[in-house]
Amino acid sequence: MNKKGWYIGIMVLSSGWLFAQGEMDAYRFSQTELNGTARSMSMGGAFGALGGDMSVMSHNPAGLGVYRSSEVQATLNLSMANMSSNWTGINRSQNRTRFNFDNLSYVGYFPTGYDTGIKGWNFGVSYHRVKNFYRTYQAVGNPKHSLADYTAAMATNARKDGGIPERDLKANDPYQNSKLSAHWLSILGYQSGFFGTKYKWNDVYHSGFGEYDGSGIWNPASPKEAMMNIRESGWISEYNFSASLNISDYIFLGATLGLSDINYRLYSKHDEDFGGGDYLFMENALETNGTGYSLNTGVIVRPAQAFRFGVAYNSPKWYKMTDFAYARGESYIKAYTDKPKMEGKTPTGTFHYSYRSPDRWIFSMAGIIGTSALISVDYELTNYKAMRLGNEDATEYYDDITMQVKRDFKIGQTLKVGAEYRVTPQFAIRGGYVWQPSPMQETLTLGKQEVFTAGTVTHYTIAGQTHYYTAGLGYRFTPNFYMDLACIYRTQQEDLYPFSNVFIKDARYHIKPVNAEPAKVTANTTRLALTLGYKF
């Protein structure tokens, strides 16, 4: 049987790397959060033209040149996250509180003694937590389509020349079959009894839950209740080594070599109850570790005492990545009296690959109002279309993932605004705002594009707009010792898909589209940050 006429999009891939990551995973590791010192966060991170703060090492290292003394500081962070979901009209909410040590920095100031030319140079080192992955969320709903419908569609549509033959799925240890190395979800779904062949064709699959009507047509059943439980943990950290020059108090130049560390953990479970004792579930466990490097460069120009302008370029981060993945599934269908319960599990897979994050441009300006106030604006452009996944040696990027990224993403924008007012020489108040629209194309945000996830993890989130509202205080106890406090409120809208929409249909083979019905998720996080610093 040939189904080329209705095949859409899934490429024939010959290696198990696809189990590791897809375009949504590349996006997950490309995101950053508003992090750094309490002072920078309380002003929305808008320090690209201001400088004089340790956080600039990760953004515009030219800002180190503003320092006129050496300094050391540390930042502690208390995060309180609330994840609320609405799936087919059913609401759920979960909270999580976590304490982190997010920043430790040092900058050394070395004056040259000259009044013009190179007046001084600065060297800085820092540990900086770029992103925290810690969050737990749950969605409960009554969707029309089941995970069984989706896995059946994936097995049917798995190859350009037709579905996976049932004999391959039945074979002993199909995970060792090189032809199925990119189709572990189909193997697991079949072994777990999620789907089977309901007609004479041995490569057209349908949900195992349902019944035949009077015309011999198989009608898949909808779950009475479905539940997604997802727990993420881990972080992305940077170790920065920066240097900057002060040229006549007019031009400041800087560069940062960054070493990055990814540590990510995922556990998810998808449950469906069909009533009458029938059910299915699938569990996924994923661990991702990676190390990478990057280079940030920047310049700040101060044409007048009251104005500063900055431009910075943050290169991509080039990572070597390793995934450890495991999944298992189970179903019970009492109508199958010979074997109502079926179970399956994957081997524990280890996958090595490379990842390149997007690069970023930062354009900044700041105004200094006398000796008591300042205002600063940063505008960032992040090229998400440049994300890449490739082989372990980074000698080749995969064409199909590159195509998907270019199709589904665009240039991301971030607008940061911050202000500070010194009430007294010792006491300052601060405020800021950050706006990030989704960097995803409309076809993706509206669910009009099929998304190919990696391995057996079928769920993913589509990002909406993100807003940060920030405020803070600063106090100098002595000319050398100071403390900064910040409160950061972050809110983001997301669509959580249990699996992708599938648009393929063919009445001849009783194949119908699959509608995923995403859950609407609101992620609200309140963070309190404390920075202690000492100048010398």
CSV table of N, CA, C and O in Angstrom, one decimal, residues 50-138:
chain,number,residue,atom,x,y,z
A,50,LEU,N,24.5,51.7,30.7
A,50,LEU,CA,24.9,52.3,32.0
A,50,LEU,C,26.2,51.7,32.5
A,50,LEU,O,27.1,52.4,32.9
A,51,GLY,N,26.3,50.4,32.5
A,51,GLY,CA,27.5,49.8,33.1
A,51,GLY,C,27.6,49.9,34.6
A,51,GLY,O,26.6,50.3,35.2
A,52,GLY,N,28.7,49.6,35.1
A,52,GLY,CA,28.9,49.8,36.6
A,52,GLY,C,28.2,48.7,37.4
A,52,GLY,O,27.9,49.0,38.6
A,53,ASP,N,27.8,47.6,36.8
A,53,ASP,CA,27.1,46.5,37.5
A,53,ASP,C,27.7,45.2,37.0
A,53,ASP,O,28.0,45.0,35.8
A,54,MET,N,27.8,44.2,37.9
A,54,MET,CA,28.4,42.9,37.5
A,54,MET,C,27.7,42.2,36.4
A,54,MET,O,28.2,41.4,35.7
A,55,SER,N,26.4,42.4,36.3
A,55,SER,CA,25.5,41.7,35.4
A,55,SER,C,25.9,42.0,33.9
A,55,SER,O,25.6,41.2,33.0
A,56,VAL,N,26.7,43.1,33.7
A,56,VAL,CA,27.0,43.4,32.3
A,56,VAL,C,27.9,42.4,31.6
A,56,VAL,O,28.0,42.4,30.4
A,57,MET,N,28.6,41.6,32.4
A,57,MET,CA,29.5,40.6,31.8
A,57,MET,C,28.7,39.7,30.9
A,57,MET,O,29.3,39.2,29.9
A,58,SER,N,27.5,39.4,31.2
A,58,SER,CA,26.7,38.5,30.3
A,58,SER,C,26.0,39.2,29.2
A,58,SER,O,25.3,38.6,28.4
A,59,HIS,N,26.1,40.6,29.2
A,59,HIS,CA,25.3,41.3,28.2
A,59,HIS,C,26.2,42.3,27.4
A,59,HIS,O,26.5,42.0,26.2
A,60,ASN,N,26.7,43.3,28.0
A,60,ASN,CA,27.6,44.3,27.4
A,60,ASN,C,28.8,44.5,28.3
A,60,ASN,O,28.7,45.4,29.2
A,61,PRO,N,29.8,43.7,28.1
A,61,PRO,CA,31.0,43.8,29.0
A,61,PRO,C,31.7,45.1,29.0
A,61,PRO,O,32.6,45.4,29.9
A,62,ALA,N,31.4,46.0,28.0
A,62,ALA,CA,32.0,47.3,28.0
A,62,ALA,C,31.6,48.1,29.3
A,62,ALA,O,32.4,49.0,29.7
A,63,GLY,N,30.5,47.7,29.9
A,63,GLY,CA,30.1,48.3,31.2
A,63,GLY,C,31.0,48.1,32.3
A,63,GLY,O,30.9,48.9,33.3
A,64,LEU,N,31.9,47.2,32.3
A,64,LEU,CA,32.9,47.0,33.3
A,64,LEU,C,33.9,48.2,33.4
A,64,LEU,O,34.4,48.5,34.4
A,65,GLY,N,34.1,48.9,32.2
A,65,GLY,CA,35.0,50.0,32.2
A,65,GLY,C,34.5,51.2,33.0
A,65,GLY,O,35.3,52.1,33.2
A,66,VAL,N,33.3,51.2,33.4
A,66,VAL,CA,32.8,52.3,34.2
A,66,VAL,C,33.3,52.2,35.6
A,66,VAL,O,33.3,53.3,36.3
A,67,TYR,N,33.7,51.1,36.1
A,67,TYR,CA,34.1,50.9,37.5
A,67,TYR,C,35.3,51.8,37.7
A,67,TYR,O,36.3,51.8,36.9
A,68,ARG,N,35.4,52.4,39.0
A,68,ARG,CA,36.5,53.1,39.4
A,68,ARG,C,37.1,52.5,40.7
A,68,ARG,O,37.9,53.2,41.4
A,69,SER,N,36.7,51.3,41.0
A,69,SER,CA,37.3,50.6,42.2
A,69,SER,C,37.1,49.1,41.9
A,69,SER,O,36.3,48.7,41.1
A,70,SER,N,37.7,48.3,42.7
A,70,SER,CA,37.5,46.9,42.7
A,70,SER,C,36.3,46.6,43.5
A,70,SER,O,35.9,47.3,44.5
A,71,GLU,N,35.7,45.4,43.3
A,71,GLU,CA,34.4,45.1,44.0
A,71,GLU,C,34.2,43.6,43.9
A,71,GLU,O,34.5,42.9,43.0
A,72,VAL,N,33.5,43.1,45.0
A,72,VAL,CA,33.1,41.8,45.1
A,72,VAL,C,31.6,41.7,45.6
A,72,VAL,O,31.3,42.6,46.4
A,73,GLN,N,30.8,40.8,45.1
A,73,GLN,CA,29.4,40.8,45.5
A,73,GLN,C,28.8,39.4,45.3
A,73,GLN,O,29.3,38.6,44.5
A,74,ALA,N,27.7,39.1,46.0
A,74,ALA,CA,27.0,37.9,45.9
A,74,ALA,C,25.5,38.1,46.0
A,74,ALA,O,25.1,39.1,46.6
A,75,THR,N,24.7,37.3,45.3
A,75,THR,CA,23.3,37.5,45.2
A,75,THR,C,22.6,36.2,45.6
A,75,THR,O,22.9,35.1,45.1
A,76,LEU,N,21.6,36.3,46.5
A,76,LEU,CA,20.8,35.2,46.9
A,76,LEU,C,19.4,35.5,46.4
A,76,LEU,O,18.9,36.6,46.2
A,77,ASN,N,18.6,34.4,46.1
A,77,ASN,CA,17.3,34.5,45.4
A,77,ASN,C,16.3,33.6,46.0
A,77,ASN,O,16.6,32.4,46.2
A,78,LEU,N,15.1,34.1,46.3
A,78,LEU,CA,14.0,33.3,46.8
A,78,LEU,C,12.9,33.4,45.7
A,78,LEU,O,12.4,34.4,45.4
A,79,SER,N,12.5,32.2,45.2
A,79,SER,CA,11.6,32.2,44.0
A,79,SER,C,10.3,31.4,44.5
A,79,SER,O,10.4,30.3,45.0
A,80,MET,N,9.2,32.0,44.2
A,80,MET,CA,7.8,31.4,44.5
A,80,MET,C,7.0,31.4,43.2
A,80,MET,O,6.6,32.4,42.7
A,81,ALA,N,6.8,30.2,42.7
A,81,ALA,CA,6.2,30.0,41.4
A,81,ALA,C,4.8,29.4,41.5
A,81,ALA,O,4.6,28.5,42.3
A,82,ASN,N,3.9,29.9,40.7
A,82,ASN,CA,2.5,29.3,40.6
A,82,ASN,C,2.3,29.0,39.2
A,82,ASN,O,2.4,29.8,38.3
A,83,MET,N,1.9,27.7,38.9
A,83,MET,CA,1.5,27.3,37.6
A,83,MET,C,0.0,26.9,37.6
A,83,MET,O,-0.4,26.0,38.3
A,84,SER,N,-0.8,27.6,36.9
A,84,SER,CA,-2.2,27.3,36.8
A,84,SER,C,-2.5,26.9,35.3
A,84,SER,O,-2.0,27.5,34.4
A,85,SER,N,-3.4,26.0,35.2
A,85,SER,CA,-3.8,25.5,33.9
A,85,SER,C,-5.3,25.4,33.7
A,85,SER,O,-6.0,25.2,34.7
A,86,ASN,N,-5.8,25.5,32.5
A,86,ASN,CA,-7.2,25.3,32.1
A,86,ASN,C,-7.2,24.4,30.9
A,86,ASN,O,-6.8,24.9,29.8
A,87,TRP,N,-7.7,23.2,31.0
A,87,TRP,CA,-7.7,22.2,29.9
A,87,TRP,C,-9.2,21.8,29.8
A,87,TRP,O,-9.7,21.2,30.7
A,88,THR,N,-9.7,22.1,28.7
A,88,THR,CA,-11.1,21.9,28.3
A,88,THR,C,-12.1,22.3,29.5
A,88,THR,O,-13.0,21.6,29.8
A,89,GLY,N,-11.8,23.5,30.1
A,89,GLY,CA,-12.6,24.0,31.1
A,89,GLY,C,-12.3,23.6,32.5
A,89,GLY,O,-13.0,24.0,33.5
A,90,ILE,N,-11.3,22.7,32.7
A,90,ILE,CA,-11.0,22.2,34.1
A,90,ILE,C,-9.7,22.9,34.6
A,90,ILE,O,-8.7,22.9,33.8
A,91,ASN,N,-9.8,23.5,35.7
A,91,ASN,CA,-8.7,24.3,36.3
A,91,ASN,C,-7.8,23.5,37.3
A,91,ASN,O,-8.4,22.8,38.1
A,92,ARG,N,-6.5,23.7,37.2
A,92,ARG,CA,-5.6,23.2,38.2
A,92,ARG,C,-4.6,24.2,38.5
A,92,ARG,O,-4.2,25.1,37.7
A,93,SER,N,-4.0,24.1,39.7
A,93,SER,CA,-3.0,25.1,40.1
A,93,SER,C,-2.0,24.4,41.1
A,93,SER,O,-2.4,23.6,41.9
A,94,GLN,N,-0.7,24.7,40.9
A,94,GLN,CA,0.4,24.2,41.7
A,94,GLN,C,1.4,25.3,42.1
A,94,GLN,O,1.6,26.1,41.2
A,95,ASN,N,2.0,25.2,43.3
A,95,ASN,CA,2.9,26.2,43.7
A,95,ASN,C,4.3,25.5,44.1
A,95,ASN,O,4.3,24.3,44.5
A,96,ARG,N,5.3,26.2,43.9
A,96,ARG,CA,6.6,25.7,44.3
A,96,ARG,C,7.5,26.9,44.7
A,96,ARG,O,7.6,27.9,44.1
A,97,THR,N,8.2,26.7,45.8
A,97,THR,CA,9.1,27.7,46.4
A,97,THR,C,10.6,27.1,46.4
A,97,THR,O,10.8,25.9,46.8
A,98,ARG,N,11.5,28.0,46.0
A,98,ARG,CA,12.9,27.5,45.9
A,98,ARG,C,13.8,28.6,46.3
A,98,ARG,O,13.6,29.8,45.9
A,99,PHE,N,14.9,28.2,47.0
A,99,PHE,CA,16.0,29.2,47.3
A,99,PHE,C,17.2,28.9,46.5
A,99,PHE,O,17.6,27.7,46.4
A,100,ASN,N,17.8,29.9,45.9
A,100,ASN,CA,19.0,29.7,45.0
A,100,ASN,C,20.1,30.7,45.3
A,100,ASN,O,19.8,31.8,45.9
A,101,PHE,N,21.3,30.3,45.0
A,101,PHE,CA,22.5,31.1,45.0
A,101,PHE,C,22.8,31.4,43.6
A,101,PHE,O,23.3,30.6,42.9
A,102,ASP,N,22.5,32.6,43.1
A,102,ASP,CA,22.4,32.9,41.7
A,102,ASP,C,23.6,33.7,41.1
A,102,ASP,O,23.8,33.7,39.9
A,103,ASN,N,24.4,34.3,42.0
A,103,ASN,CA,25.4,35.2,41.4
A,103,ASN,C,26.6,35.4,42.4
A,103,ASN,O,26.3,35.7,43.5
A,104,LEU,N,27.8,35.3,41.9
A,104,LEU,CA,29.0,35.6,42.7
A,104,LEU,C,30.0,36.2,41.7
A,104,LEU,O,30.3,35.6,40.7
A,105,SER,N,30.4,37.5,42.0
A,105,SER,CA,31.1,38.2,41.0
A,105,SER,C,32.3,39.0,41.6
A,105,SER,O,32.2,39.4,42.8
A,106,TYR,N,33.3,39.2,40.8
A,106,TYR,CA,34.4,40.1,41.2
A,106,TYR,C,34.9,40.9,40.0
A,106,TYR,O,34.9,40.4,38.9
A,107,VAL,N,35.2,42.2,40.3
A,107,VAL,CA,35.8,43.0,39.2
A,107,VAL,C,37.0,43.7,39.8
A,107,VAL,O,37.0,44.2,41.0
A,108,GLY,N,38.1,43.7,39.1
A,108,GLY,CA,39.3,44.4,39.5
A,108,GLY,C,39.6,45.6,38.7
A,108,GLY,O,39.4,45.6,37.5
A,109,TYR,N,39.9,46.7,39.3
A,109,TYR,CA,40.1,48.0,38.6
A,109,TYR,C,41.6,48.3,38.7
A,109,TYR,O,42.3,48.3,39.7
A,110,PHE,N,42.2,48.6,37.5
A,110,PHE,CA,43.6,48.8,37.3
A,110,PHE,C,43.9,50.1,36.6
A,110,PHE,O,43.9,50.1,35.3
A,111,PRO,N,44.0,51.3,37.3
A,111,PRO,CA,44.2,52.5,36.6
A,111,PRO,C,45.6,52.6,36.0
A,111,PRO,O,46.6,52.0,36.5
A,112,THR,N,45.7,53.3,34.9
A,112,THR,CA,47.0,53.5,34.2
A,112,THR,C,47.8,54.7,34.7
A,112,THR,O,49.0,54.8,34.4
A,113,GLY,N,47.0,55.7,35.2
A,113,GLY,CA,47.6,56.9,35.7
A,113,GLY,C,47.6,58.0,34.6
A,113,GLY,O,48.0,59.2,34.9
A,114,TYR,N,47.1,57.7,33.4
A,114,TYR,CA,47.1,58.7,32.3
A,114,TYR,C,45.7,59.4,32.4
A,114,TYR,O,44.7,58.9,32.8
A,115,ASP,N,45.8,60.7,32.0
A,115,ASP,CA,44.5,61.5,32.0
A,115,ASP,C,43.8,61.4,30.7
A,115,ASP,O,42.6,61.7,30.7
A,116,THR,N,44.4,61.0,29.7
A,116,THR,CA,43.8,60.7,28.4
A,116,THR,C,44.2,59.4,27.8
A,116,THR,O,45.2,58.8,28.4
A,117,GLY,N,43.6,59.0,26.8
A,117,GLY,CA,43.9,57.7,26.2
A,117,GLY,C,43.4,56.6,27.1
A,117,GLY,O,42.3,56.7,27.7
A,118,ILE,N,44.1,55.5,27.3
A,118,ILE,CA,43.6,54.4,28.1
A,118,ILE,C,43.9,54.8,29.5
A,118,ILE,O,45.0,54.7,30.1
A,119,LYS,N,42.8,55.2,30.2
A,119,LYS,CA,42.8,55.6,31.6
A,119,LYS,C,42.8,54.5,32.6
A,119,LYS,O,43.3,54.6,33.7
A,120,GLY,N,42.3,53.3,32.2
A,120,GLY,CA,42.2,52.2,33.1
A,120,GLY,C,41.7,51.0,32.4
A,120,GLY,O,41.1,51.1,31.3
A,121,TRP,N,41.9,49.8,33.0
A,121,TRP,CA,41.3,48.6,32.4
A,121,TRP,C,40.8,47.8,33.6
A,121,TRP,O,41.2,48.0,34.8
A,122,ASN,N,39.8,47.0,33.3
A,122,ASN,CA,39.1,46.2,34.4
A,122,ASN,C,39.1,44.7,33.9
A,122,ASN,O,38.9,44.4,32.8
A,123,PHE,N,39.2,43.9,34.9
A,123,PHE,CA,39.1,42.4,34.7
A,123,PHE,C,38.0,41.9,35.7
A,123,PHE,O,37.9,42.3,36.8
A,124,GLY,N,37.1,41.1,35.1
A,124,GLY,CA,36.0,40.6,36.0
A,124,GLY,C,35.8,39.1,35.8
A,124,GLY,O,36.0,38.5,34.7
A,125,VAL,N,35.4,38.4,36.8
A,125,VAL,CA,35.0,37.0,36.8
A,125,VAL,C,33.7,36.9,37.5
A,125,VAL,O,33.4,37.6,38.5
A,126,SER,N,32.8,36.0,37.0
A,126,SER,CA,31.5,35.8,37.7
A,126,SER,C,31.0,34.4,37.5
A,126,SER,O,31.3,33.8,36.4
A,127,TYR,N,30.2,34.0,38.4
A,127,TYR,CA,29.3,32.8,38.3
A,127,TYR,C,27.9,33.4,38.2
A,127,TYR,O,27.5,34.3,39.0
A,128,HIS,N,27.1,33.0,37.2
A,128,HIS,CA,25.9,33.6,36.9
A,128,HIS,C,24.8,32.6,36.5
A,128,HIS,O,25.1,31.8,35.6
A,129,ARG,N,23.7,32.5,37.2
A,129,ARG,CA,22.7,31.6,36.9
A,129,ARG,C,21.8,32.2,35.8
A,129,ARG,O,21.1,33.2,36.1
A,130,VAL,N,21.8,31.7,34.6
A,130,VAL,CA,21.1,32.3,33.5
A,130,VAL,C,19.6,31.9,33.5
A,130,VAL,O,18.8,32.8,33.2
A,131,LYS,N,19.3,30.7,33.8
A,131,LYS,CA,18.0,30.2,33.8
A,131,LYS,C,17.8,29.1,34.8
A,131,LYS,O,18.6,28.2,35.0
A,132,ASN,N,16.6,29.1,35.5
A,132,ASN,CA,16.2,28.0,36.4
A,132,ASN,C,15.1,27.3,35.7
A,132,ASN,O,14.1,27.9,35.2
A,133,PHE,N,15.2,26.0,35.6
A,133,PHE,CA,14.1,25.2,35.0
A,133,PHE,C,13.1,24.7,36.0
A,133,PHE,O,12.1,24.1,35.6
A,134,TYR,N,13.2,25.0,37.3
A,134,TYR,CA,12.4,24.4,38.3
A,134,TYR,C,10.9,24.8,38.2
A,134,TYR,O,10.6,26.0,38.3
A,135,ARG,N,10.1,23.9,37.9
A,135,ARG,CA,8.6,24.1,37.9
A,135,ARG,C,7.9,22.8,37.8
A,135,ARG,O,8.4,21.8,37.3
A,136,THR,N,6.7,22.8,38.4
A,136,THR,CA,5.9,21.6,38.4
A,136,THR,C,4.5,22.1,38.0
A,136,THR,O,3.9,23.1,38.5
A,137,TYR,N,3.9,21.4,37.1
A,137,TYR,CA,2.5,21.7,36.7
A,137,TYR,C,1.7,20.5,36.3
A,137,TYR,O,2.2,19.5,35.9
A,138,GLN,N,0.4,20.7,36.4
A,138,GLN,CA,-0.6,19.6,36.1
A,138,GLN,C,-1.7,20.2,35.3
A,138,GLN,O,-2.2,21.3,35.5
